Short mmCIF file of C-alpha atoms and ligand atoms in Angstrom, two decimals:
data_model
loop_
_atom_site.label_atom_id
_atom_site.label_comp_id
_atom_site.label_asym_id
_atom_site.label_seq_id
_atom_site.Cartn_x
_atom_site.Cartn_y
_atom_site.Cartn_z
CA ARG E 1 0.02 -0.11 -0.05
CA ARG E 2 0.99 3.57 -0.57
CA PRO E 3 1.65 5.76 2.11
CA ALA E 4 -1.04 8.76 2.02
CA ARG E 5 0.22 12.30 1.03
CA PRO E 6 0.79 14.20 3.70
CA HIS E 7 -2.20 16.36 5.71
CA ARG E 8 -1.09 19.95 6.10
CA ASP E 9 -2.97 22.38 7.89
CA LEU E 10 -3.83 25.60 7.20
CA VAL E 11 -2.26 28.39 9.53
CA PHE E 12 -3.65 31.82 9.95
CA PRO E 13 -0.90 34.13 11.06
CA ASN E 14 -3.23 36.82 12.02
CA GLY E 15 -5.01 34.69 14.61
CA ALA E 16 -8.38 32.96 13.67
CA ALA E 17 -9.57 32.05 10.31
CA PRO E 18 -10.89 34.88 8.55
CA CYS E 19 -14.64 35.57 7.00
CA HIS E 20 -14.46 38.13 4.18
CA LYS E 21 -18.11 37.60 2.20
CA HIS E 22 -17.62 40.36 -0.21
CA ASP E 23 -14.17 39.66 -1.11
CA PRO E 24 -12.79 36.52 -0.37
CA SER E 25 -9.19 35.73 -0.17
CA ILE E 26 -6.95 34.75 -3.18
CA ARG E 27 -5.70 31.72 -2.63
CA ILE E 28 -2.36 31.09 -4.25
CA MET E 29 -0.28 28.27 -5.31
CA GLN E 30 3.96 27.88 -5.76
CA TRP E 31 5.28 24.66 -6.89
CA ASN E 32 8.51 23.46 -8.76
CA ILE E 33 6.57 20.37 -9.69
CA LEU E 34 10.04 18.50 -11.11
CA ALA E 35 10.20 18.44 -15.02
CA GLN E 36 9.21 14.54 -15.56
CA ALA E 37 12.20 14.20 -18.29
CA LEU E 38 14.51 15.53 -14.91
CA GLY E 39 13.14 13.48 -12.74
CA GLU E 40 13.92 10.32 -14.81
CA GLY E 41 17.03 11.10 -16.84
CA LYS E 42 19.26 13.90 -14.74
CA ASP E 43 18.24 14.31 -11.30
CA GLU E 44 19.53 10.88 -9.78
CA PHE E 45 17.41 10.79 -6.55
CA ILE E 46 18.74 7.23 -5.67
CA ARG E 47 16.45 6.85 -2.63
CA CYS E 48 13.36 7.59 -4.76
CA PRO E 49 12.11 4.01 -6.21
CA VAL E 50 11.32 4.53 -10.20
CA ASP E 51 7.79 3.61 -10.08
CA ALA E 52 7.12 6.40 -8.21
CA LEU E 53 8.48 8.94 -10.89
CA ASN E 54 6.45 6.85 -13.85
CA TRP E 55 4.67 9.88 -15.24
CA GLU E 56 1.32 8.13 -15.68
CA GLU E 57 0.97 7.76 -12.14
CA ARG E 58 2.96 10.79 -10.98
CA LYS E 59 0.83 13.01 -12.92
CA TYR E 60 -2.08 12.01 -10.73
CA LEU E 61 -0.39 13.13 -7.47
CA ILE E 62 0.44 16.48 -9.13
CA LEU E 63 -2.96 17.22 -10.19
CA GLU E 64 -4.54 15.90 -6.38
CA GLU E 65 -2.17 18.34 -4.40
CA ILE E 66 -3.61 21.20 -6.88
CA LEU E 67 -7.35 20.34 -6.71
CA THR E 68 -7.37 19.42 -3.25
CA TYR E 69 -6.47 23.27 -2.43
CA ARG E 70 -7.93 24.55 -5.66
CA PRO E 71 -5.95 27.80 -5.78
CA ASP E 72 -6.95 30.78 -7.73
CA ILE E 73 -3.60 31.55 -9.19
CA LEU E 74 -1.10 28.79 -9.64
CA CYS E 75 1.90 28.94 -10.39
CA LEU E 76 4.63 26.27 -11.48
CA GLN E 77 7.92 25.74 -12.48
CA GLU E 78 9.57 22.85 -14.66
CA VAL E 79 6.64 22.04 -16.61
CA ASP E 80 7.15 19.70 -19.60
CA HIS E 81 3.77 18.39 -20.14
CA TYR E 82 1.85 21.69 -20.48
CA TYR E 83 0.33 21.17 -24.08
CA ASP E 84 -0.81 17.61 -23.43
CA THR E 85 -1.53 17.69 -19.21
CA PHE E 86 -1.71 21.15 -17.55
CA GLN E 87 -3.39 22.99 -20.37
CA PRO E 88 -6.27 21.20 -20.83
CA ILE E 89 -6.66 19.79 -17.98
CA MET E 90 -6.67 22.90 -16.15
CA ALA E 91 -8.95 24.56 -18.71
CA SER E 92 -11.44 22.02 -18.18
CA LEU E 93 -11.40 23.11 -14.52
CA GLY E 94 -12.25 26.55 -15.43
CA TYR E 95 -8.37 28.05 -15.68
CA HIS E 96 -6.95 30.20 -18.29
CA GLY E 97 -3.16 29.05 -18.39
CA THR E 98 0.03 30.46 -19.85
CA PHE E 99 3.25 28.45 -20.69
CA LEU E 100 6.67 29.92 -21.12
CA ALA E 101 9.35 27.61 -22.11
CA LYS E 102 13.23 28.05 -21.21
CA PRO E 103 15.01 28.55 -24.35
CA TRP E 104 17.54 25.70 -23.66
CA SER E 105 15.74 23.51 -21.71
CA PRO E 106 17.93 20.72 -19.81
CA CYS E 107 15.16 18.34 -20.84
CA LEU E 108 15.71 18.43 -24.08
CA ASP E 109 18.93 16.93 -23.33
CA VAL E 110 17.27 13.43 -21.97
CA GLU E 111 16.31 11.00 -24.35
CA ARG E 112 12.81 10.09 -25.01
CA ASN E 113 11.74 13.67 -23.59
CA ASN E 114 8.39 15.76 -23.85
CA GLY E 115 9.70 19.03 -25.18
CA PRO E 116 11.48 21.73 -22.84
CA ASP E 117 10.24 22.64 -19.29
CA GLY E 118 9.27 26.44 -18.81
CA CYS E 119 7.15 28.07 -16.16
CA ALA E 120 3.19 28.14 -16.20
CA LEU E 121 0.84 30.75 -14.45
CA PHE E 122 -2.91 29.68 -14.18
CA PHE E 123 -5.89 31.94 -12.72
CA ARG E 124 -9.14 30.98 -12.48
CA ARG E 125 -11.24 32.76 -15.45
CA SER E 126 -14.11 33.13 -12.57
CA ARG E 127 -12.51 35.24 -10.52
CA PHE E 128 -10.23 37.45 -12.70
CA SER E 129 -9.78 38.61 -16.38
CA LEU E 130 -6.62 39.07 -18.02
CA GLN E 131 -5.44 42.67 -18.84
CA ALA E 132 -1.49 42.04 -20.06
CA THR E 133 0.86 39.23 -19.98
CA ALA E 134 5.07 39.79 -20.27
CA HIS E 135 6.50 36.85 -21.56
CA LEU E 136 10.53 37.84 -20.02
CA ARG E 137 13.42 36.28 -20.92
CA LEU E 138 16.09 37.08 -17.73
CA SER E 139 19.46 39.02 -18.14
CA ALA E 140 22.57 39.40 -16.26
CA MET E 141 24.98 42.24 -16.85
CA MET E 142 22.76 43.11 -20.06
CA LEU E 143 23.06 39.48 -21.42
CA PRO E 144 20.42 37.03 -21.86
CA THR E 145 20.40 34.04 -19.86
CA ASN E 146 18.75 30.56 -20.05
CA GLN E 147 15.43 31.90 -17.15
CA VAL E 148 12.70 32.77 -18.13
CA ALA E 149 9.40 34.55 -16.06
CA ILE E 150 5.71 35.38 -16.54
CA VAL E 151 4.11 38.49 -15.45
CA GLN E 152 0.46 38.78 -15.48
CA THR E 153 -1.99 41.75 -14.93
CA LEU E 154 -5.25 40.59 -13.73
CA SER E 155 -8.28 42.43 -12.83
CA CYS E 156 -10.55 41.17 -10.26
CA GLN E 157 -13.90 40.13 -11.57
CA ALA E 158 -16.09 41.31 -8.69
CA THR E 159 -14.00 45.01 -7.69
CA GLY E 160 -12.17 45.64 -10.72
CA GLN E 161 -9.01 45.61 -8.42
CA GLN E 162 -5.70 45.20 -10.50
CA LEU E 163 -3.71 42.55 -9.40
CA CYS E 164 -0.03 41.71 -10.94
CA VAL E 165 1.50 38.18 -10.47
CA ALA E 166 4.61 36.81 -11.60
CA VAL E 167 6.52 33.39 -11.73
CA THR E 168 9.98 32.65 -12.33
CA HIS E 169 12.86 29.92 -12.05
CA LEU E 170 15.99 31.29 -11.43
CA LYS E 171 19.36 29.91 -12.64
CA ALA E 172 20.39 26.33 -10.17
CA ARG E 173 23.50 25.05 -8.49
CA SER E 174 26.00 26.76 -6.07
CA GLY E 175 28.74 28.59 -7.60
CA TRP E 176 25.68 30.51 -9.62
CA GLU E 177 24.80 33.02 -6.55
CA ARG E 178 26.46 36.12 -8.25
CA LEU E 179 23.98 35.34 -12.17
CA ARG E 180 21.24 34.24 -9.65
CA SER E 181 21.63 38.03 -7.88
CA ALA E 182 21.82 39.52 -11.49
CA GLN E 183 18.96 37.68 -12.83
CA GLY E 184 16.92 38.95 -9.95
CA ALA E 185 18.19 42.52 -9.97
CA ASP E 186 16.99 42.29 -13.93
CA PHE E 187 13.56 41.14 -12.46
CA LEU E 188 12.93 43.57 -10.09
CA GLN E 189 13.80 46.14 -12.64
CA LYS E 190 11.24 44.53 -14.86
CA LEU E 191 8.51 44.42 -12.34
CA GLN E 192 8.48 47.91 -11.17
CA SER E 193 8.10 48.90 -15.00
CA ILE E 194 5.01 46.54 -14.97
CA THR E 195 3.50 47.38 -11.56
CA SER E 196 4.40 51.31 -11.62
CA GLN E 197 1.18 52.75 -13.50
CA ASP E 198 2.67 55.52 -14.56
CA GLY E 199 5.01 54.15 -16.10
CA SER E 200 7.70 55.96 -14.31
CA HIS E 201 10.98 53.33 -13.90
CA CYS E 202 12.34 55.12 -10.75
CA LYS E 203 10.45 54.24 -7.43
CA ALA E 204 7.42 52.37 -6.41
CA SER E 205 4.45 55.22 -6.93
CA PRO E 206 1.71 54.73 -4.11
CA GLY E 207 -0.54 54.01 -7.40
CA SER E 208 1.94 50.65 -8.01
CA ILE E 209 -0.26 47.68 -9.01
CA PRO E 210 -0.27 45.10 -5.81
CA LEU E 211 2.44 42.40 -6.91
CA ILE E 212 2.81 38.73 -5.87
CA VAL E 213 5.96 37.19 -7.33
CA CYS E 214 6.15 33.24 -6.90
CA GLY E 215 9.42 31.11 -7.99
CA ASP E 216 11.83 28.77 -7.26
CA PHE E 217 14.99 31.37 -6.97
CA ASN E 218 17.30 28.41 -6.50
CA ALA E 219 18.95 30.53 -3.66
CA GLU E 220 18.82 30.26 0.85
CA PRO E 221 17.29 33.25 2.67
CA THR E 222 21.70 34.43 3.03
CA GLU E 223 21.69 34.65 -0.95
CA ASP E 224 22.01 37.98 -2.36
CA VAL E 225 19.38 37.76 -5.13
CA TYR E 226 16.95 37.46 -1.58
CA ARG E 227 18.34 40.10 0.18
CA ARG E 228 17.65 42.25 -2.98
CA PHE E 229 14.21 40.82 -3.12
CA SER E 230 13.42 41.74 0.77
CA SER E 231 15.02 44.99 0.57
CA SER E 232 13.62 46.27 -3.13
CA PRO E 233 11.63 49.47 -3.39
CA LEU E 234 8.63 47.48 -4.39
CA GLY E 235 8.39 46.80 -0.61
CA LEU E 236 8.07 42.79 -0.82
CA ASN E 237 8.12 40.45 1.88
CA SER E 238 8.24 37.22 1.89
CA ALA E 239 4.88 35.04 2.83
CA TYR E 240 6.24 32.06 4.47
CA LYS E 241 8.54 34.31 7.14
CA LEU E 242 5.17 34.38 8.75
CA LEU E 243 4.32 30.74 9.78
CA SER E 244 7.32 31.19 12.15
CA SER E 245 6.83 32.75 15.23
CA ASP E 246 8.73 35.84 15.25
CA ARG E 247 7.53 36.43 11.37
CA GLN E 248 11.16 36.86 10.07
CA THR E 249 12.60 33.00 9.51
CA GLU E 250 11.73 31.12 6.58
CA PRO E 251 10.55 27.93 6.92
CA ALA E 252 13.72 24.98 7.49
CA TYR E 253 13.28 23.85 3.99
CA THR E 254 11.18 24.04 0.47
CA THR E 255 13.14 21.36 -1.34
CA TRP E 256 14.60 17.97 0.37
CA LYS E 257 16.38 15.01 -1.73
CA ILE E 258 19.02 12.65 -2.05
CA ARG E 259 21.26 12.20 -4.89
CA PRO E 260 24.59 10.65 -5.34
CA SER E 261 26.32 13.67 -4.02
CA GLY E 262 24.41 13.41 -0.88
CA GLU E 263 21.30 15.07 1.08
CA THR E 264 20.22 18.85 0.47
CA CYS E 265 17.83 20.08 2.70
CA SER E 266 16.81 23.64 1.40
CA THR E 267 14.52 26.85 1.33
CA LEU E 268 14.73 27.68 -2.23
CA ASP E 269 11.14 29.22 -3.27
CA TYR E 270 8.96 31.49 -2.41
CA ILE E 271 5.77 33.64 -2.34
CA TRP E 272 6.78 37.38 -2.32
CA TYR E 273 3.39 40.06 -2.00
CA THR E 274 4.16 43.64 -1.53
CA SER E 275 2.81 44.05 2.10
CA ASP E 276 1.72 47.93 1.64
CA THR E 277 -1.45 46.93 -0.43
CA LEU E 278 -1.62 42.86 0.15
CA SER E 279 -2.19 40.66 3.58
CA VAL E 280 -1.20 37.19 3.98
CA GLU E 281 -4.61 35.48 5.84
CA GLY E 282 -3.53 31.99 5.82
CA LEU E 283 -0.71 29.47 4.95
CA LEU E 284 -0.48 26.04 4.54
CA ASP E 285 2.30 24.59 6.76
CA ILE E 286 5.09 22.86 5.89
CA PRO E 287 5.59 18.67 5.70
CA THR E 288 7.53 17.65 9.00
CA GLU E 289 10.31 15.40 8.49
CA GLU E 290 8.40 12.27 9.56
CA GLN E 291 5.80 13.18 6.54
CA VAL E 292 8.54 14.15 4.56
CA GLY E 293 9.56 10.55 5.52
CA PRO E 294 13.28 8.66 5.56
CA ASP E 295 14.00 8.73 1.79
CA ARG E 296 12.68 12.29 1.13
CA LEU E 297 12.12 13.99 -1.95
CA PRO E 298 10.37 12.73 -4.65
CA SER E 299 8.21 9.38 -3.17
CA TYR E 300 5.30 7.40 -3.53
CA HIS E 301 3.40 9.67 -1.68
CA TYR E 302 4.61 13.48 -3.06
CA PRO E 303 5.43 13.54 -6.54
CA SER E 304 7.89 16.56 -6.60
CA ASP E 305 11.29 17.05 -4.79
CA HIS E 306 9.84 20.70 -3.83
CA ILE E 307 7.21 20.69 -1.30
CA SER E 308 4.38 23.36 -3.19
CA LEU E 309 3.77 26.74 -1.01
CA LEU E 310 0.20 27.92 -0.27
CA CYS E 311 -1.36 30.92 0.66
CA ASP E 312 -4.49 33.09 1.04
CA ILE E 313 -4.00 36.65 0.46
CA SER E 314 -6.20 39.55 0.56
CA PHE E 315 -6.44 43.54 -0.13
CA ARG E 316 -5.32 45.61 1.87
CA GLU E 317 -8.68 48.23 2.55
CA GLU E 318 -7.49 51.33 1.73
CA PRO E 319 -10.50 53.72 0.41
CA HIS E 320 -8.54 55.36 -2.29
CA ARG E 321 -8.24 51.79 -3.45
CA LEU E 322 -11.84 50.79 -3.93
CA MET E 323 -13.55 51.13 -6.81
P1 NDP L 1 20.35 25.27 -14.30
O1 NDP L 1 21.28 24.85 -13.74
O2 NDP L 1 19.42 26.02 -13.68
O3 NDP L 1 19.32 23.21 -13.49
C1 NDP L 1 18.44 22.94 -14.43
C2 NDP L 1 17.17 22.11 -13.91
O4 NDP L 1 18.52 21.01 -12.92
C3 NDP L 1 16.93 22.41 -12.60
O5 NDP L 1 15.52 22.29 -12.88
C4 NDP L 1 17.87 22.43 -11.51
O6 NDP L 1 16.20 22.09 -10.62
C5 NDP L 1 18.02 21.11 -11.70
N1 NDP L 1 19.47 20.27 -11.16
C6 NDP L 1 19.96 21.51 -9.94
N2 NDP L 1 20.81 20.61 -9.94
C7 NDP L 1 20.85 19.31 -10.01
C8 NDP L 1 21.92 18.47 -9.47
N3 NDP L 1 22.80 18.64 -8.71
N4 NDP L 1 21.33 17.20 -10.71
C9 NDP L 1 20.57 17.35 -11.36
N5 NDP L 1 19.78 18.26 -12.08
C10 NDP L 1 19.85 19.48 -10.88
O7 NDP L 1 20.23 24.88 -15.58
P2 NDP L 1 20.32 25.67 -16.60
O8 NDP L 1 19.12 26.58 -16.96
O9 NDP L 1 21.43 27.03 -16.62
O10 NDP L 1 20.17 24.73 -18.33
C11 NDP L 1 21.89 24.04 -18.18
C12 NDP L 1 21.33 22.97 -19.44
O11 NDP L 1 20.87 23.29 -20.55
C13 NDP L 1 22.71 22.36 -19.45
O12 NDP L 1 22.63 21.59 -18.99
C14 NDP L 1 22.09 21.96 -20.87
O13 NDP L 1 21.52 20.57 -20.74
C15 NDP L 1 21.25 22.98 -21.27
N6 NDP L 1 21.94 23.44 -22.68
C16 NDP L 1 21.66 23.18 -23.61
C17 NDP L 1 22.68 24.45 -24.72
C18 NDP L 1 22.41 23.37 -26.11
O14 NDP L 1 23.11 24.12 -26.80
N7 NDP L 1 21.08 22.56 -26.46
C19 NDP L 1 22.88 25.35 -24.49
C20 NDP L 1 22.71 25.63 -23.04
C21 NDP L 1 22.39 25.16 -21.81
P3 NDP L 1 16.26 22.81 -8.90
O15 NDP L 1 15.69 24.40 -9.83
O16 NDP L 1 15.09 22.23 -8.63
O17 NDP L 1 17.33 23.05 -8.44
CA1 CA L 2 14.43 20.08 -10.33
#
């Protein structure tokens, strides 16, 4: 028998469960789902049984995770089954989807791959309409890199309130800290120009569109790119810090895996939000070490080496923002 999917509690960082009848909070999911070609071909997760990586079963575990929480906005990395799986299934469930492949996806080096991996962004059509999409290729010191981002400006169907959502997957591996930092700088600059409604590029103006940035940053909180995001003029805060008792500490891990080179347990994934305009009402807690299990991830009961992040976010009520 396969072990059950870990049960995770929704934690309310401001105390009790909120009740917004008129303006319900927006549920955001951030998840690096593990590209099928990489999981089978390059990652060498030596403690993961090979049949736990079989796509015909693993895809249902990924969909089960998504459908259990039914996010309004879903940000994914390492998607190499967009056109044949996620796009049609999510469309049938009422989502609008966008996909942006990496220019030179490492999946293409794997035999019998399913095409390049990339980022995907889905939103629930009943809640939002699409105003604008930017497909970005991130640069570092003016040079284009192999990393991309999607940025969409949405409008709430009920209130007309605008919201900007972004998804990215920064360069992996140690030794690339400076490249990640430069990619972050480029990304922040582009986000600034997209969210500043007056088109000014210099600083976040009071009229800036509320912003949520989801990603696998491949960077621990000690890295330069993390510092750039937490101290940028956009006023971003990292949602998962609110799980900690001091509200200042990131979770101990968002990915946990065992390769021939050893075990890695690290915090690489984040949901950033503009804290002057948005507030986090709820967060899905991180599975315990016991729930992760002795062979770590992925496993029979959890389909990716990265843990999904999920939070409920609402607009802060500011009279000048109401329409
Ligand atoms: P990254 O270094 O960003 O990593 C790509 C993927 O590898 C990520 O999804 C990452 O997962 C995963 N990964 C991280 N650490 C390991 C590890 N130790 N073992 C296995 N996988 C790991 O890749 P780039 O975007 O810079 O792409 C580099 C690749 O692209 C090259 O390896 C080459 O295959 C290909 N390429 C091909 C070119 C061509 O001409 N065909 C040109 C340029 C690149 P996570 O984010 O979860 O850590
Ligand atoms: Ca990976």
